[in-house]
XYZ file of C-alpha atoms in Angstrom:
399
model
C -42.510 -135.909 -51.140
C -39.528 -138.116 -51.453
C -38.498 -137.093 -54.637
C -38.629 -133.261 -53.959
C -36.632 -133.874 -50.327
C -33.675 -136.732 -52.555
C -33.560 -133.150 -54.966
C -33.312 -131.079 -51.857
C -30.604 -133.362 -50.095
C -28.962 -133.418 -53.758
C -29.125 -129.839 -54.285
C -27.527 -128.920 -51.166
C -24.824 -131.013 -51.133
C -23.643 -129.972 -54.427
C -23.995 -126.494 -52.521
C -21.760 -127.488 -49.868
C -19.408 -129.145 -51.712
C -18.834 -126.532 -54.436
C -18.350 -123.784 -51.400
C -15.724 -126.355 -50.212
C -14.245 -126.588 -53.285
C -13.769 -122.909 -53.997
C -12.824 -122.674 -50.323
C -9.663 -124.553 -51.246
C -8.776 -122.340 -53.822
C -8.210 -118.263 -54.369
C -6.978 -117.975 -50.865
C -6.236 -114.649 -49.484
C -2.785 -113.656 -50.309
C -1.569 -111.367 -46.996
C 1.923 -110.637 -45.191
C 1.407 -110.824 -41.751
C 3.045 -108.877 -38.562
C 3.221 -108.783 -34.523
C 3.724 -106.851 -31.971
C 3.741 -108.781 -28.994
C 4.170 -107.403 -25.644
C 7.273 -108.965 -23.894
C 4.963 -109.901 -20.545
C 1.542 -110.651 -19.520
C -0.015 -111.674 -16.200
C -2.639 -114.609 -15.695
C -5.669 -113.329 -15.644
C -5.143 -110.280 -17.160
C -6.522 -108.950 -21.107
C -3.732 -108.030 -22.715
C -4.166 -105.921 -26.218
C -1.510 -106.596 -29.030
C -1.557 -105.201 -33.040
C -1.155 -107.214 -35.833
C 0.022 -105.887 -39.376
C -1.709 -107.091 -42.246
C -0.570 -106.287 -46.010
C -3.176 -107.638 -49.324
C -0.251 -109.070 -51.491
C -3.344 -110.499 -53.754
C -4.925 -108.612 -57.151
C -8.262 -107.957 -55.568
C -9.945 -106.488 -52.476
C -9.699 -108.341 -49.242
C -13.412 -108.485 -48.032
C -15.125 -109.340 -45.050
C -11.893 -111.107 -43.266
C -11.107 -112.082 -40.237
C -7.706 -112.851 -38.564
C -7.540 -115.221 -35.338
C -4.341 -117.253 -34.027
C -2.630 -120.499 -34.362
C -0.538 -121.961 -31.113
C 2.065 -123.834 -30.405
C 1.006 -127.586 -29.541
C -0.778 -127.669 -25.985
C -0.900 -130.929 -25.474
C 0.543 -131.853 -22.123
C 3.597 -134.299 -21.555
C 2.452 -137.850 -20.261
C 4.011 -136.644 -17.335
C 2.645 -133.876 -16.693
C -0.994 -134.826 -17.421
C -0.449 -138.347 -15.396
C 0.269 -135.689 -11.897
C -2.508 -133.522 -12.760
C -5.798 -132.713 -11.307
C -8.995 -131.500 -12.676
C -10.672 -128.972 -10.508
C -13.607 -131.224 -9.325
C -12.128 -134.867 -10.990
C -12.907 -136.786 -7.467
C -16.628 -136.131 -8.402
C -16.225 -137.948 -11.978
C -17.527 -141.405 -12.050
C -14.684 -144.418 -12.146
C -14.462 -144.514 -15.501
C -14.093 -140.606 -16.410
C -11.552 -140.684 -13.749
C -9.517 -143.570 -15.350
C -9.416 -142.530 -18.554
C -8.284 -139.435 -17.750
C -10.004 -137.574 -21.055
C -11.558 -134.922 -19.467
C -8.284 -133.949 -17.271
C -6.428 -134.054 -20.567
C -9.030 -131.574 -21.926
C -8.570 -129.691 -18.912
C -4.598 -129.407 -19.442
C -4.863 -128.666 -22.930
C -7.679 -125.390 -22.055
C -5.545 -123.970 -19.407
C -2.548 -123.560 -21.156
C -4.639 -121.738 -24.007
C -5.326 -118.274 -23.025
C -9.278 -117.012 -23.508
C -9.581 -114.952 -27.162
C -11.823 -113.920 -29.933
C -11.914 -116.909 -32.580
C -11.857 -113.879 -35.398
C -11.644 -109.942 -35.243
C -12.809 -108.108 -38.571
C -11.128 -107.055 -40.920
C -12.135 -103.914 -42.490
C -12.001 -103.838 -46.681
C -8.044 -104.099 -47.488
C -7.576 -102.859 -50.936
C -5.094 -104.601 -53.151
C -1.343 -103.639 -51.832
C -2.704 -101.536 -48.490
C -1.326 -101.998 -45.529
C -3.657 -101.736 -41.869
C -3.208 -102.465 -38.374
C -5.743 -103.722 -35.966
C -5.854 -104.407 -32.532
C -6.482 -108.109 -31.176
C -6.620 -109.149 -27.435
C -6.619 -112.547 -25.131
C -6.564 -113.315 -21.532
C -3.466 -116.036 -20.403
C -5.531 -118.746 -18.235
C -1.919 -119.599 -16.784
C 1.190 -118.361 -16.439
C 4.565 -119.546 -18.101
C 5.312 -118.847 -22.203
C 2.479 -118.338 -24.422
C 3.553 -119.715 -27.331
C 2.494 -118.476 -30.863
C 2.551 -120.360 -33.912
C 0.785 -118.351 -36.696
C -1.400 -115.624 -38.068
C -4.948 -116.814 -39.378
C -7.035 -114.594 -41.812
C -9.479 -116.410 -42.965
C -12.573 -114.341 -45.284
C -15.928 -116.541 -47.201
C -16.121 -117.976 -50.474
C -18.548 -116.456 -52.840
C -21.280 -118.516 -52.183
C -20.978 -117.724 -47.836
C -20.848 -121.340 -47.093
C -17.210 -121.561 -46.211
C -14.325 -119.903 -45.534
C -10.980 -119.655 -47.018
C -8.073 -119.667 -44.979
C -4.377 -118.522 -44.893
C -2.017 -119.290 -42.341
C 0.671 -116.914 -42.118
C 3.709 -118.409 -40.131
C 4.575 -115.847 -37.508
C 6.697 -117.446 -34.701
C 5.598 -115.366 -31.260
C 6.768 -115.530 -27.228
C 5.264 -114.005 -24.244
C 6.243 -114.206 -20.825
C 3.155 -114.526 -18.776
C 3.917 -113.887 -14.856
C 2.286 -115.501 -12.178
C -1.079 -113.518 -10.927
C -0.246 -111.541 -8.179
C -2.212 -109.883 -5.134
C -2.804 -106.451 -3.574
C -0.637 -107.172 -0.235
C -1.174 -104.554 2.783
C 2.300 -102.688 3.865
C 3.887 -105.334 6.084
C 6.595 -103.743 8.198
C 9.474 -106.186 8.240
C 11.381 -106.205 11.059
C 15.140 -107.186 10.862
C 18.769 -106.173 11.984
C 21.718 -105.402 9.891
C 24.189 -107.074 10.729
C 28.510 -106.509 9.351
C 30.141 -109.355 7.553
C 33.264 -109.303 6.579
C 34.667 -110.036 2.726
C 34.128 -106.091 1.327
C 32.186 -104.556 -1.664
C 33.353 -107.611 -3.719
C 31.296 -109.747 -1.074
C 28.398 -107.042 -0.562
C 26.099 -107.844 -3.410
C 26.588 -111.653 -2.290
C 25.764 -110.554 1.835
C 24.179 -107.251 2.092
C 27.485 -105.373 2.920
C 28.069 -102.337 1.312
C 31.027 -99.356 2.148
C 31.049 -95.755 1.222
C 33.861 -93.398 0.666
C 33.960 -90.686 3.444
C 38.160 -89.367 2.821
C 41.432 -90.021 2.629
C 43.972 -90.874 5.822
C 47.739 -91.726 5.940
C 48.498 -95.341 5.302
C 49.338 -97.688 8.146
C 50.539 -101.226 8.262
C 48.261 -103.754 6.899
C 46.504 -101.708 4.476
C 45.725 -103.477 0.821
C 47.236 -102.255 -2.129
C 43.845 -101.946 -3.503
C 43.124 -98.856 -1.370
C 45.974 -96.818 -2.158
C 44.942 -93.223 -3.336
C 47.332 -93.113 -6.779
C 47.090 -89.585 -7.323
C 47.362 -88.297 -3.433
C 50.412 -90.439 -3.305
C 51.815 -89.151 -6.516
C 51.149 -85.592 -5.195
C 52.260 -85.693 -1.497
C 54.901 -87.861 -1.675
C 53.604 -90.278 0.566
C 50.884 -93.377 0.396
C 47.573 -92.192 1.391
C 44.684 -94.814 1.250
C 40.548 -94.329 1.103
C 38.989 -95.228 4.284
C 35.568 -96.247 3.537
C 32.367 -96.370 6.114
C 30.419 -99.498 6.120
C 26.801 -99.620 5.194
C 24.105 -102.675 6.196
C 21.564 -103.685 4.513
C 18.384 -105.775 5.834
C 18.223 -109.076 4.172
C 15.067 -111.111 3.946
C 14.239 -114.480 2.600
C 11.271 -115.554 0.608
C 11.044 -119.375 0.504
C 8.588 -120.754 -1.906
C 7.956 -124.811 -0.807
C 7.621 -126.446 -4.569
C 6.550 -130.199 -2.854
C 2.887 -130.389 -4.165
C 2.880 -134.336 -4.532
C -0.917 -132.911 -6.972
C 1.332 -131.400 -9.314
C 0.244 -127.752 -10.304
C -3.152 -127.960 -9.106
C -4.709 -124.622 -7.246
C -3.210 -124.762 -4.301
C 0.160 -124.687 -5.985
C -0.660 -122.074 -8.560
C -1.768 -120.211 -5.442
C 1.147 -120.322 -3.516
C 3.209 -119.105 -6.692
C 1.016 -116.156 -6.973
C 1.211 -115.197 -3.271
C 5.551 -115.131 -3.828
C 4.910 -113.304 -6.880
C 3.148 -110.806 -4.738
C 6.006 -110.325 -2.022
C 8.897 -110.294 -4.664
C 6.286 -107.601 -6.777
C 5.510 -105.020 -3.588
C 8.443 -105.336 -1.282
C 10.779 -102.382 -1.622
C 14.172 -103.940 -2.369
C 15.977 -100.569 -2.754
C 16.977 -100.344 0.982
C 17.395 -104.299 1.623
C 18.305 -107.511 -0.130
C 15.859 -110.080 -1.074
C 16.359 -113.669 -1.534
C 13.758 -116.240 -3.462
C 14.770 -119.997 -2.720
C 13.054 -122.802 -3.721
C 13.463 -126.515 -5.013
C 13.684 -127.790 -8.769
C 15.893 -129.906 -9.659
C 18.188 -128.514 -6.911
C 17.791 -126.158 -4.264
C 17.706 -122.267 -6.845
C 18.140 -119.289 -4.997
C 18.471 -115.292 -6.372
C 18.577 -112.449 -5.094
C 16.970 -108.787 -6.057
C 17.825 -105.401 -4.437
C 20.875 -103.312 -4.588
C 23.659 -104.360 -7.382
C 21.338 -107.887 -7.999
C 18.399 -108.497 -10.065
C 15.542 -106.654 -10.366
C 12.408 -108.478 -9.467
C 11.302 -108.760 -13.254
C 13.669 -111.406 -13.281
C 12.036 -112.758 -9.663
C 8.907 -112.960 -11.488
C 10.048 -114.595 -14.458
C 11.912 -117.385 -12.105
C 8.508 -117.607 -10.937
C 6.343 -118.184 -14.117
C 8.731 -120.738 -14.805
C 8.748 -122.624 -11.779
C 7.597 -126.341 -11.380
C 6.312 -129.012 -8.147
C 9.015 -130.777 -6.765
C 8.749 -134.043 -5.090
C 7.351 -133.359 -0.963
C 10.168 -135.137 0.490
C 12.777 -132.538 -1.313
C 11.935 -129.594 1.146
C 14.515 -130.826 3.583
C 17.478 -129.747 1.034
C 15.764 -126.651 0.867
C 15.321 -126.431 5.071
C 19.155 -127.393 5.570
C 19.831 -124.006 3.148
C 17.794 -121.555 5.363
C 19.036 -122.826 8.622
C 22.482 -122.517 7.411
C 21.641 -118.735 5.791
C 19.920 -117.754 9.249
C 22.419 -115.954 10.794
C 22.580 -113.373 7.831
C 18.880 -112.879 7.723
C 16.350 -110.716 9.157
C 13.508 -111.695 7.847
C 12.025 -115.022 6.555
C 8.469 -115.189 4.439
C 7.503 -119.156 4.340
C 5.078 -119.485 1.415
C 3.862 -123.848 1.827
C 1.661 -125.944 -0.024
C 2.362 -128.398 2.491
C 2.135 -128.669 6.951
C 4.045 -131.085 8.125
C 6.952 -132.107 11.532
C 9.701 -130.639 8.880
C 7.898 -127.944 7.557
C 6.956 -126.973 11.566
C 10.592 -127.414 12.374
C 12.162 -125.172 9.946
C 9.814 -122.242 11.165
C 10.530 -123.100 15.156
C 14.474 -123.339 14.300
C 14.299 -119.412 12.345
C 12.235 -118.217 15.848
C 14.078 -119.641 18.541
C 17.449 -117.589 15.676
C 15.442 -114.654 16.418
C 14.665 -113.933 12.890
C 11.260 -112.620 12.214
C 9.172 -115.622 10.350
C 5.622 -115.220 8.629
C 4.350 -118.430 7.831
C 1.615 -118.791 4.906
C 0.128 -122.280 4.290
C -1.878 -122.260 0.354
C -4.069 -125.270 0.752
C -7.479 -126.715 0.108
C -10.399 -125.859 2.686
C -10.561 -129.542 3.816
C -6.953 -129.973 3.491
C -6.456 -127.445 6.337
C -4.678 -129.151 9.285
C -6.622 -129.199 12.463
C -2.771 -128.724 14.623
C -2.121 -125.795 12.657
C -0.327 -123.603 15.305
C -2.359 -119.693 15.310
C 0.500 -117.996 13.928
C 0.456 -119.836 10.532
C -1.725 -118.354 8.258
C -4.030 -120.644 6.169
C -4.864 -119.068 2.765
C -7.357 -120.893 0.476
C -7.745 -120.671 -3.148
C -10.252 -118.036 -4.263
C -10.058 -116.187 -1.167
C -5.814 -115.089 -1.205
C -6.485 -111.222 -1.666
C -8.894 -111.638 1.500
C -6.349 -113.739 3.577
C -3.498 -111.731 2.788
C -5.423 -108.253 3.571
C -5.866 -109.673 6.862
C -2.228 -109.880 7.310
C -1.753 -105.941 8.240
């Protein structure tokens, strides 16, 4: 019994070694293609083709074609401020090693995908597209490396692989929510400095005619061509147009790094910048990096593509940083009408900032993205505690 199991051992080794050998050698011989979408959203499937061409003297059978990525591994950094969903239950050890939160790091920021889609038979020379598909866990740049078609070796033990280099990018935007129409109450309000100053304030001026020129007019109003014909400097008299300008401040100081509750209060901004209707008022996103960023979408500004791309970008500042960010909005108050306050955070500053906007008589909304036991027990009724898992409920209840 020994002798036939040594022969059995024996014979299958030499098995797996010759299907390793030949796996090392005749590899398919394919150009490789893609046609990446320029954005995806976390959480979403997104489909994508990929171009295959058999440069080899044979049939291409029984393939498959998967993906390489770009490195995942997390910065010290960044995986020294993160936090595994459920760490605090780890025993001391797990938790000061920190393996399983590097683990953790390195599967979020790979999106969920087939290993290999088939191939059907490519002749020698044809060309055939097929359609692959993965689901971003996170948002910010997916980041593709190469193509992988890998098809078996003779004996079915193995596989042979070629890796195609095929450098990819897609933008993945933060998840956003279904929000209820909110009606935003504001003012417009005139400030001086004229269309040069309108895209910067929400003043705009339209031409309604012509009139005779008095004293004091600018040069840059002069009608040329009336002048030319009557004799006589004629200037355009424009009517002023307001806009409503609201505010959308995103508090960055999550001292957990990106953990839920952060990644939850970026989707709930992506949600305002991705359903309010920017084409009759001005909407400003501030928030704290590595200084206080602010932009603007709505008339003559960005679009809020470019909102939501600011946002799948964006990255936790330290807590104590929000007051930069607070000195900003009380100095903008005057010019607003509206102010959404997205925190990860309740605190004396955070309470002042949205006391100081009321008692301007600017309209405030107040969301807090925390934790279910990190929900203050002085948080005032008309702040709005939203908990990961449940935001599409909290928000609906917002109407």
């Amino acid at each position: 019994n020994q002798t036939v199991t040594y022969r059995a051992f024996a014979f299958l080794a030499l098995l797996l070694a010759t299907a390793w050998l030949a796996s090392l050698v005749a590899k398919p011989r394919v150009e490789a293609s893609r046609d990446l979408p320029r954005y995806a959203s976390a959480g979403t499937a997104f489909a994508y083709r990929v171009t295959l061409v058999n440069r080899a003297g044979r049939p291409l059978a029984d393939a498959g074609v998967g993906e390489r990525f770009a490195d995942p591994r997390p910065s010290f950094a960044e995986w020294l401020s993160a936090r595994e969903p459920g760490e605090q239950k780890r025993n001391a050890f797990d938790r000061a090693l920190g393996y399983f939160r590097w683990r953790w790091c390195i599967e979020r920021r790979l999106p969920r995908w087939r290993d290999d889609t088939p191939v059907p038979l490519l002749a020698p020379g044809e060309r055939r597209t097929i359609e692959l598909s993965m689901t971003p866990r996170r948002r910010g740049r997916l980041e593709l490396d190469a193509i992988r078609v890998a098809c078996p070796e003779p004996l079915g033990l193995a596989k042979r692989l070629a890796w195609v280099p095929v450098p990819g990018r897609v933008t993945v935007l933060p998840e956003r929510y279904a929000i209820p129409p909110l009606a935003l109450a504001g003012r417009r309000k005139f400030q001086r400095g004229g269309v040069s100053l309108a895209s910067a304030i929400g003043e705009s001026e339209e031409l309604i005619g012509l009139r005779d020129y008095r004293a004091g007019d600018p040069p840059r109003k002069v009608h040329w061509k009336s002048y030319a014909r009557l004799g006589k400097p004629v200037v355009r008299e424009y009517q002023d147009e307001f806009f409503e300008r609201h505010s959308l401040i995103l508090d960055t100081g999550r001292a957990q790094g990106e953990d839920a509750a952060f990644e939850a209060a970026v989707a709930i901004a992506a949600s305002f910048v991705y359903t309010i209707d920017t084409l009759e008022c001005l909407l400003d996103l501030l928030f704290v990096g590595e200084a206080v960023h602010s932009y603007t979408t709505g008339r003559g500004q960005a679009n809020a593509q470019h909102l939501l791309e600011v946002l799948a970008a964006v990255a936790p500042s330290a807590p104590a940083e929000f007051g930069q960010l607070a000195r900003l909005v009380r100095a903008r108050a005057g010019e607003l009408a509206s102010v959404i306050l997205v925190l990860v955070h309740w605190d004396d500053e955070r309470r002042e900032l949205a006391e100081a906007l009321l008692a301007a008589g600017v309209e405030v909304r107040v969301l807090l993205a925390c934790l279910p036991e990190e929900r203050p027990a002085d948080l005032p009724p008309w702040v709005a505690a939203l908990h990961p898992g449940e935001i599409e409920a909290g928000l609906a209840r917002l109407a």
